[in-house]
Coordinates of C-alpha atoms in Angstrom, one line a residue:
M1 CA -20.1 53.4 97.5
R2 CA -21.9 55.6 95.1
L3 CA -20.5 56.5 91.7
K4 CA -20.7 59.9 90.4
P5 CA -23.1 60.4 87.4
S6 CA -20.2 61.5 85.2
V7 CA -18.3 58.2 85.9
V8 CA -21.4 56.1 85.1
L9 CA -21.9 58.0 81.8
R10 CA -18.3 57.3 80.8
L11 CA -18.7 53.6 81.5
Y12 CA -21.8 53.4 79.3
S13 CA -20.0 55.2 76.5
L14 CA -17.1 52.7 76.7
C15 CA -19.4 49.7 76.6
G16 CA -21.1 51.2 73.5
I17 CA -17.8 51.7 71.8
L18 CA -16.7 48.1 72.5
I19 CA -20.1 46.7 71.2
Q20 CA -19.8 48.8 68.0
V21 CA -16.2 47.6 67.4
A22 CA -17.2 44.0 67.9
A23 CA -20.1 44.3 65.5
T24 CA -17.9 46.0 62.9
K25 CA -15.3 43.2 63.1
S26 CA -18.0 40.6 62.8
K27 CA -19.5 42.3 59.7
T28 CA -16.0 42.6 58.1
K29 CA -15.3 38.9 58.7
G30 CA -18.6 38.0 57.1
S31 CA -17.9 40.2 54.1
Q32 CA -14.5 38.5 53.5
G33 CA -16.3 35.1 52.9
Q34 CA -18.6 36.6 50.3
F35 CA -16.8 36.1 47.0
P36 CA -18.4 35.1 43.7
L37 CA -17.1 32.0 41.8
T38 CA -17.5 31.5 38.0
Q39 CA -16.0 29.2 35.2
N40 CA -15.1 29.8 31.6
V41 CA -17.4 28.3 29.0
T42 CA -16.8 27.0 25.5
V43 CA -19.7 26.5 23.1
I44 CA -20.2 25.8 19.4
E45 CA -21.9 28.5 17.3
G46 CA -25.6 28.0 17.3
E47 CA -25.8 26.0 20.5
T48 CA -26.6 27.0 24.1
A49 CA -24.2 28.5 26.8
T50 CA -24.9 28.4 30.5
L51 CA -23.2 30.9 32.9
T52 CA -23.3 30.2 36.6
C53 CA -22.2 32.5 39.5
R54 CA -22.1 31.0 43.1
V55 CA -21.4 32.5 46.6
D56 CA -20.7 30.2 49.5
Q57 CA -21.6 32.8 52.2
N58 CA -24.1 35.6 51.5
D59 CA -25.9 37.9 53.9
N60 CA -28.7 38.8 51.5
T61 CA -26.3 40.6 49.1
S62 CA -27.4 41.0 45.4
L63 CA -25.8 39.2 42.4
Q64 CA -25.6 40.5 38.9
W65 CA -24.5 39.2 35.4
S66 CA -23.1 41.6 32.8
N67 CA -22.1 41.0 29.2
P68 CA -18.7 41.9 27.5
A69 CA -20.2 45.4 26.7
Q70 CA -20.8 45.8 30.5
Q71 CA -24.6 45.7 29.9
T72 CA -26.5 44.2 32.9
L73 CA -28.2 41.0 31.9
Y74 CA -29.8 40.0 35.2
F75 CA -29.8 41.7 38.6
D76 CA -30.9 38.9 41.0
D77 CA -34.0 37.6 39.4
K78 CA -34.8 40.8 37.4
K79 CA -34.0 40.8 33.7
A80 CA -32.3 44.0 32.6
L81 CA -31.5 43.5 28.9
R82 CA -34.2 42.8 26.4
D83 CA -32.8 39.8 24.5
N84 CA -35.1 36.8 24.1
R85 CA -32.1 34.5 23.8
I86 CA -31.1 35.2 27.4
E87 CA -33.1 33.3 30.1
L88 CA -32.9 32.9 33.9
L89 CA -32.4 29.4 35.1
R90 CA -31.8 29.9 38.9
A91 CA -31.7 32.9 41.3
S92 CA -31.0 32.8 45.0
W93 CA -28.8 34.4 47.6
H94 CA -26.1 31.8 46.8
E95 CA -26.4 31.4 43.0
L96 CA -27.3 33.3 39.8
T97 CA -27.4 31.1 36.6
I98 CA -28.5 32.3 33.2
R99 CA -28.7 30.7 29.8
V100 CA -27.9 32.1 26.3
T101 CA -29.4 30.1 23.4
D102 CA -28.5 30.2 19.7
V103 CA -25.0 31.6 20.5
S104 CA -23.3 33.6 17.8
L105 CA -19.7 34.6 17.3
S106 CA -20.6 38.1 18.5
D107 CA -21.5 36.7 21.9
E108 CA -17.9 35.7 22.5
G109 CA -16.1 37.7 25.2
Q110 CA -15.7 38.2 29.0
Y111 CA -18.8 38.1 31.2
T112 CA -18.8 39.5 34.8
C113 CA -20.6 38.4 37.9
S114 CA -20.8 41.1 40.6
L115 CA -21.5 40.7 44.3
F116 CA -22.7 44.0 45.8
T117 CA -20.8 44.2 49.0
M118 CA -18.7 47.1 50.3
P119 CA -16.6 47.1 48.2
V120 CA -18.2 45.3 45.2
K121 CA -16.6 41.9 44.4
T122 CA -16.5 40.5 40.9
S123 CA -15.5 37.3 39.0
K124 CA -14.9 36.9 35.3
A125 CA -16.0 34.1 32.9
F126 CA -14.8 34.0 29.3
L127 CA -17.3 32.7 26.8
T128 CA -15.5 31.1 23.8
V129 CA -17.6 30.4 20.6
L130 CA -16.3 27.9 18.1
G131 CA -17.0 28.5 14.4
V132 CA -18.1 25.3 12.6
P133 CA -16.2 24.8 9.2
E134 CA -18.4 24.4 6.2
S135 CA -18.5 21.2 4.3
P136 CA -15.3 20.8 2.2
Q137 CA -15.3 20.8 -1.6
I138 CA -12.7 19.3 -4.0
T139 CA -11.9 21.3 -7.1
G140 CA -9.5 20.9 -10.0
F141 CA -10.7 17.4 -11.0
V142 CA -11.3 16.6 -14.6
S143 CA -12.5 13.2 -15.9
P144 CA -11.0 11.3 -17.5
V145 CA -7.3 11.9 -17.0
M146 CA -4.6 10.6 -19.4
E147 CA -1.9 8.5 -17.9
G148 CA 1.2 10.6 -17.3
D149 CA -0.7 13.9 -16.9
R150 CA -0.3 16.0 -13.8
M151 CA -3.3 16.4 -11.5
E152 CA -3.8 19.2 -9.0
L153 CA -6.7 18.8 -6.6
T154 CA -7.7 21.5 -4.0
C155 CA -9.8 21.0 -0.9
K156 CA -11.3 24.1 0.7
T157 CA -13.5 25.0 3.7
S158 CA -14.6 28.3 5.3
G159 CA -16.1 29.6 8.6
S160 CA -13.9 27.7 11.0
K161 CA -12.8 29.2 14.3
P162 CA -10.1 28.5 15.1
A163 CA -8.7 27.4 11.7
A164 CA -9.6 23.9 10.7
D165 CA -7.1 21.2 9.7
I166 CA -7.2 19.5 6.3
R167 CA -5.8 16.0 5.5
W168 CA -5.6 14.1 2.2
F169 CA -6.1 10.3 1.7
K170 CA -5.8 8.0 -1.3
N171 CA -7.5 4.7 -0.7
D172 CA -7.3 5.3 3.0
K173 CA -3.6 5.9 2.9
E174 CA -2.6 9.5 4.0
V175 CA -0.8 11.7 1.5
K176 CA 1.8 13.8 3.2
D177 CA 3.2 15.9 0.3
V178 CA 0.5 18.7 0.2
K179 CA 0.3 22.5 0.5
Y180 CA -1.7 24.2 3.3
L181 CA -3.1 27.8 3.2
K182 CA -5.0 29.7 5.9
E183 CA -6.8 33.1 5.3
E184 CA -8.9 35.2 7.7
D185 CA -12.5 35.8 6.7
A186 CA -14.1 39.3 6.3
N187 CA -15.6 39.1 9.7
R188 CA -12.1 38.9 11.2
K189 CA -13.3 36.1 13.4
T190 CA -13.3 32.9 11.3
F191 CA -10.9 31.4 8.7
T192 CA -10.9 29.9 5.3
V193 CA -8.4 27.0 4.8
S194 CA -7.4 25.2 1.7
S195 CA -5.0 22.3 0.9
T196 CA -3.6 21.3 -2.6
M197 CA -2.4 17.8 -3.6
N198 CA -0.3 17.5 -6.8
F199 CA 0.6 14.2 -8.4
K200 CA 1.3 12.4 -11.7
A201 CA -1.6 10.2 -13.0
D202 CA -0.7 6.5 -13.2
R203 CA -2.8 3.5 -14.4
S204 CA -2.6 2.2 -10.8
D205 CA -4.6 5.2 -9.7
D206 CA -7.6 4.3 -11.9
G207 CA -10.6 3.7 -9.6
A208 CA -8.7 5.0 -6.6
V209 CA -10.8 7.1 -4.0
V210 CA -9.2 10.4 -3.1
S211 CA -10.7 12.0 0.0
C212 CA -10.2 15.3 1.8
R213 CA -10.9 15.2 5.5
V214 CA -11.6 18.3 7.7
D215 CA -10.9 18.0 11.4
H216 CA -12.0 20.6 14.0
E217 CA -12.8 20.6 17.7
S218 CA -16.4 21.7 16.9
L219 CA -17.1 18.5 15.0
H220 CA -16.9 16.2 18.1
S221 CA -14.4 13.8 16.5
S222 CA -16.7 13.4 13.4
P223 CA -14.7 14.9 10.6
Q224 CA -16.3 16.3 7.4
I225 CA -15.1 14.4 4.3
A226 CA -15.3 15.1 0.6
M227 CA -14.5 12.2 -1.8
Q228 CA -13.6 11.9 -5.5
V229 CA -13.1 8.7 -7.6
L230 CA -10.2 8.9 -10.1
E231 CA -10.6 7.8 -13.7
I232 CA -7.4 7.3 -15.6
H233 CA -7.2 6.3 -19.3
Y234 CA -4.1 4.4 -20.5
I235 CA -2.8 2.4 -23.5
P236 CA -3.4 -1.4 -23.4
S237 CA -0.9 -3.7 -21.8
V238 CA -0.6 -7.0 -23.6
K239 CA 0.7 -10.5 -22.6
I240 CA 0.4 -13.9 -24.2
I241 CA -0.2 -16.9 -22.0
P242 CA 0.3 -20.5 -23.5
S243 CA -1.9 -23.4 -22.3
T244 CA 1.3 -25.6 -22.2
L245 CA 5.0 -24.8 -22.0
W246 CA 6.2 -27.8 -23.9
P247 CA 4.0 -28.3 -27.0
E248 CA 4.6 -31.6 -28.9
E249 CA 3.9 -32.6 -32.4
G250 CA 0.4 -33.9 -32.9
Q251 CA -1.0 -32.1 -29.8
S252 CA -3.0 -28.9 -29.6
I253 CA -2.1 -25.5 -27.9
T254 CA -4.1 -22.4 -26.9
L255 CA -2.5 -19.0 -26.8
I256 CA -4.4 -16.5 -24.6
C257 CA -3.9 -12.8 -25.3
E258 CA -4.4 -11.0 -22.0
S259 CA -4.9 -7.2 -22.6
K260 CA -5.8 -4.5 -20.1
G261 CA -6.5 -0.9 -20.9
K262 CA -9.0 1.9 -20.4
P263 CA -11.1 2.3 -22.4
L264 CA -11.3 -1.5 -23.0
P265 CA -9.3 -2.6 -26.0
D266 CA -11.0 -3.7 -29.3
P267 CA -10.9 -7.4 -30.3
V268 CA -7.3 -8.5 -30.6
L269 CA -5.5 -9.3 -33.9
W270 CA -3.4 -12.4 -34.3
T271 CA -0.6 -12.8 -36.9
K272 CA 2.3 -15.2 -37.5
D273 CA 5.7 -14.1 -38.7
G274 CA 4.4 -10.7 -39.7
G275 CA 1.6 -12.0 -41.9
E276 CA -1.8 -13.7 -41.6
L277 CA -2.4 -17.0 -40.0
P278 CA -1.3 -19.6 -42.7
D279 CA -3.8 -22.4 -41.8
P280 CA -7.2 -21.0 -40.8
E281 CA -8.6 -24.6 -40.6
R282 CA -6.2 -25.6 -37.8
M283 CA -5.6 -22.1 -36.4
I284 CA -8.9 -20.9 -35.0
V285 CA -9.3 -17.5 -33.3
N286 CA -11.9 -17.4 -30.6
G287 CA -12.1 -13.9 -29.0
R288 CA -8.8 -13.3 -27.4
E289 CA -7.7 -17.0 -27.8
L290 CA -5.8 -18.7 -30.7
N291 CA -6.3 -22.4 -30.8
I292 CA -3.9 -24.5 -33.0
H293 CA -4.7 -28.2 -33.5
M294 CA -2.5 -31.1 -34.7
L295 CA 0.8 -29.3 -34.2
N296 CA 3.6 -29.9 -36.7
K297 CA 7.0 -28.4 -37.5
T298 CA 5.5 -25.9 -39.9
D299 CA 3.7 -24.2 -37.0
N300 CA 7.1 -23.1 -35.6
G301 CA 7.4 -19.3 -35.6
T302 CA 6.6 -16.0 -33.9
Y303 CA 3.0 -15.3 -33.1
R304 CA 1.9 -11.7 -32.4
C305 CA -1.2 -10.4 -30.5
E306 CA -2.2 -6.7 -31.0
A307 CA -4.6 -4.8 -28.8
E308 CA -5.8 -1.2 -29.5
N309 CA -8.0 1.4 -27.8
S310 CA -8.6 5.1 -28.3
I311 CA -5.3 5.9 -26.5
G312 CA -3.0 3.7 -28.6
L313 CA -1.9 0.3 -29.7
N314 CA 0.3 -2.3 -28.0
S315 CA 1.4 -5.9 -28.8
A316 CA 3.1 -9.0 -27.5
E317 CA 5.0 -11.9 -29.2
Y318 CA 5.3 -15.6 -28.5
V319 CA 7.9 -17.9 -30.2
L320 CA 6.4 -21.4 -30.7
I321 CA 8.8 -24.3 -31.1
I322 CA 7.3 -27.8 -31.5
R323 CA 9.0 -30.7 -29.6
V324 CA 9.7 -33.7 -31.9
T325 CA 10.4 -37.2 -30.5
T326 CA 12.6 -39.7 -32.5
T327 CA 13.4 -43.3 -31.5
V328 CA 16.6 -45.1 -32.9
A329 CA 17.0 -48.9 -32.4
L330 CA 20.6 -50.2 -32.1
T331 CA 21.3 -54.0 -32.9
S332 CA 24.2 -55.7 -31.2
T333 CA 25.3 -59.2 -30.1
V334 CA 23.6 -58.7 -26.7
P335 CA 20.4 -60.6 -26.3
S336 CA 18.1 -57.5 -26.4
A337 CA 18.3 -54.3 -28.4
T338 CA 18.5 -50.9 -26.7
A339 CA 16.2 -48.0 -27.8
I340 CA 17.6 -44.5 -27.4
D341 CA 15.3 -41.5 -26.9
T342 CA 16.9 -38.6 -28.8
R343 CA 14.7 -35.7 -27.4
D344 CA 16.3 -32.4 -27.1
P345 CA 17.5 -32.1 -23.5
N346 CA 16.5 -28.4 -23.4
G347 CA 13.0 -29.1 -24.5
Y348 CA 13.2 -26.9 -27.6
P349 CA 13.8 -29.2 -30.7
G350 CA 14.2 -27.4 -33.9
P351 CA 14.1 -28.4 -37.6
T352 CA 17.6 -30.1 -37.3
G353 CA 16.6 -32.2 -34.3
T354 CA 16.0 -35.4 -36.3
D355 CA 19.3 -35.2 -38.2
H356 CA 21.2 -34.9 -35.0
A357 CA 19.5 -37.9 -33.6
V358 CA 20.4 -40.1 -36.6
I359 CA 24.0 -39.0 -36.6
G360 CA 24.3 -39.8 -33.0
G361 CA 22.9 -43.3 -33.6
I362 CA 25.4 -44.0 -36.4
V363 CA 28.3 -42.9 -34.3
A364 CA 27.2 -45.2 -31.5
V365 CA 27.0 -48.1 -33.9
V366 CA 30.5 -47.5 -35.3
V367 CA 32.0 -47.2 -31.8
F368 CA 30.4 -50.4 -30.7
V369 CA 31.6 -52.4 -33.8
T370 CA 35.2 -51.0 -33.4
L371 CA 35.3 -52.1 -29.7
C372 CA 34.1 -55.6 -30.6
S373 CA 36.8 -55.9 -33.3
I374 CA 39.6 -54.8 -31.0
I375 CA 38.5 -57.4 -28.4
L376 CA 38.4 -60.3 -30.9
L377 CA 41.8 -59.4 -32.4
G378 CA 43.4 -59.3 -29.0
R379 CA 42.1 -62.7 -28.1
Y380 CA 43.3 -64.2 -31.4
L381 CA 46.9 -62.8 -30.9
A382 CA 47.0 -64.1 -27.4
R383 CA 46.1 -67.7 -28.5
H384 CA 48.8 -67.8 -31.4
K385 CA 51.7 -66.4 -29.6
G386 CA 55.2 -67.2 -31.4
T387 CA 57.6 -69.8 -30.0
Y388 CA 61.2 -71.1 -30.8
L389 CA 60.1 -74.7 -30.7
T390 CA 59.8 -76.6 -34.0
N391 CA 58.7 -80.0 -35.0
E392 CA 62.3 -80.9 -35.7
A393 CA 63.5 -79.6 -32.4
K394 CA 60.9 -81.4 -30.2
G395 CA 62.7 -83.2 -27.4
A396 CA 65.6 -80.8 -27.5
E397 CA 64.1 -78.3 -25.1
D398 CA 67.4 -77.6 -23.4
A399 CA 68.9 -76.1 -26.6
P400 CA 69.7 -72.4 -26.2
D401 CA 68.4 -71.4 -29.6
A402 CA 66.7 -72.8 -32.7
D403 CA 69.9 -73.5 -34.6
T404 CA 71.4 -75.6 -31.9
A405 CA 68.2 -77.5 -31.5
I406 CA 68.2 -78.5 -35.1
I407 CA 71.8 -79.6 -35.1
N408 CA 71.4 -81.6 -31.9
A409 CA 68.3 -83.2 -33.2
E410 CA 69.8 -84.5 -36.4
G411 CA 73.3 -84.9 -35.2
S412 CA 74.7 -83.5 -38.4
Q413 CA 76.3 -80.1 -39.0
V414 CA 75.8 -80.3 -42.7
N415 CA 72.0 -80.5 -42.6
A416 CA 71.8 -77.8 -40.0
E417 CA 71.5 -75.0 -42.4
E418 CA 68.9 -76.8 -44.5
K419 CA 66.6 -77.5 -41.5
K420 CA 66.7 -74.1 -39.9
E421 CA 63.3 -72.5 -39.4
Y422 CA 62.3 -69.1 -38.1
F423 CA 59.1 -67.7 -36.8
I424 CA 58.5 -64.0 -37.1

């Protein structure tokens, strides 16, 4: 069977249409896999930024990088913008990578990678530039500071993007009660931040290290620190320390005058009872020490130590009381005598300590003698107890009374009155 020429022509046309549709579908499917991939980049001002654009499937389609102003930087491997800071690192059908050195704040923005298919496909990458804060400075410090005065220290840094954080420390201990201020710089990109610490100067702050620390993500966990050593001037503090707490007669004692102040106090001044030391030969001043030898009751009194510097004068007092030991011997009928120590039980004997001891001894003797007398008298009365029996009535023990005994013994009523005896 022979086909007509017109039928054959129609068949050829149909086959061509089918082949064309198949080719179009294949091309469309390939184009759908061609899509550029990019990533956002963060870089510190002055450092280098790398921008990469990749395509997994590409049928020889061109890639292009553009800056935020939509200026072409590179078209495939061809440089389009004359900027010596921009360099080509890699160019192929699957990747276009460029590098920007010495990045500035003006380089920040959105960069575009374009894949020239039909239609053109794009991907965005945002370049963030961090502004490095300047080294902080502490202002408002004056030296020296008088104790009790108010101090106001301010720490300030500029050029940070985003705004930096400021923290205060005193001897490595963070101070929380501070004021924080943030201001935008003239370029409207960076910030100036400041923090103020206000406190009352105290002698405990003398020599303390006050530090201002600036933290920022551009510093790579290495904060910038400014430090200041405080110098506080204050009136002397005075204290007297004795070498012994219980000084006794005949011994020696050393009184140490401990004084602290800034500036350092002048040599101390010792006085006794508001006047000069009465016995310079025994009372010797050696620097801040007062040495008293061979103590006696006349050394009792109030000793004062005075210390002075350019800020003022201060003093301390010590009351000295000499312990006196007295021994009293008591004699009694017992084989051995007993010695009584009459020391003051409180350890602070005064001028009347000896008199009290003597009086106590006398009272003890009197009590002892009285007790002995009472015992002897009792024994005597017990031995000479009264009885109704008389010499005349001996043998008449059954008489009911003395009169009957006499009468019975003599056998005469007449003589009974004459021989009657009584014991009282």
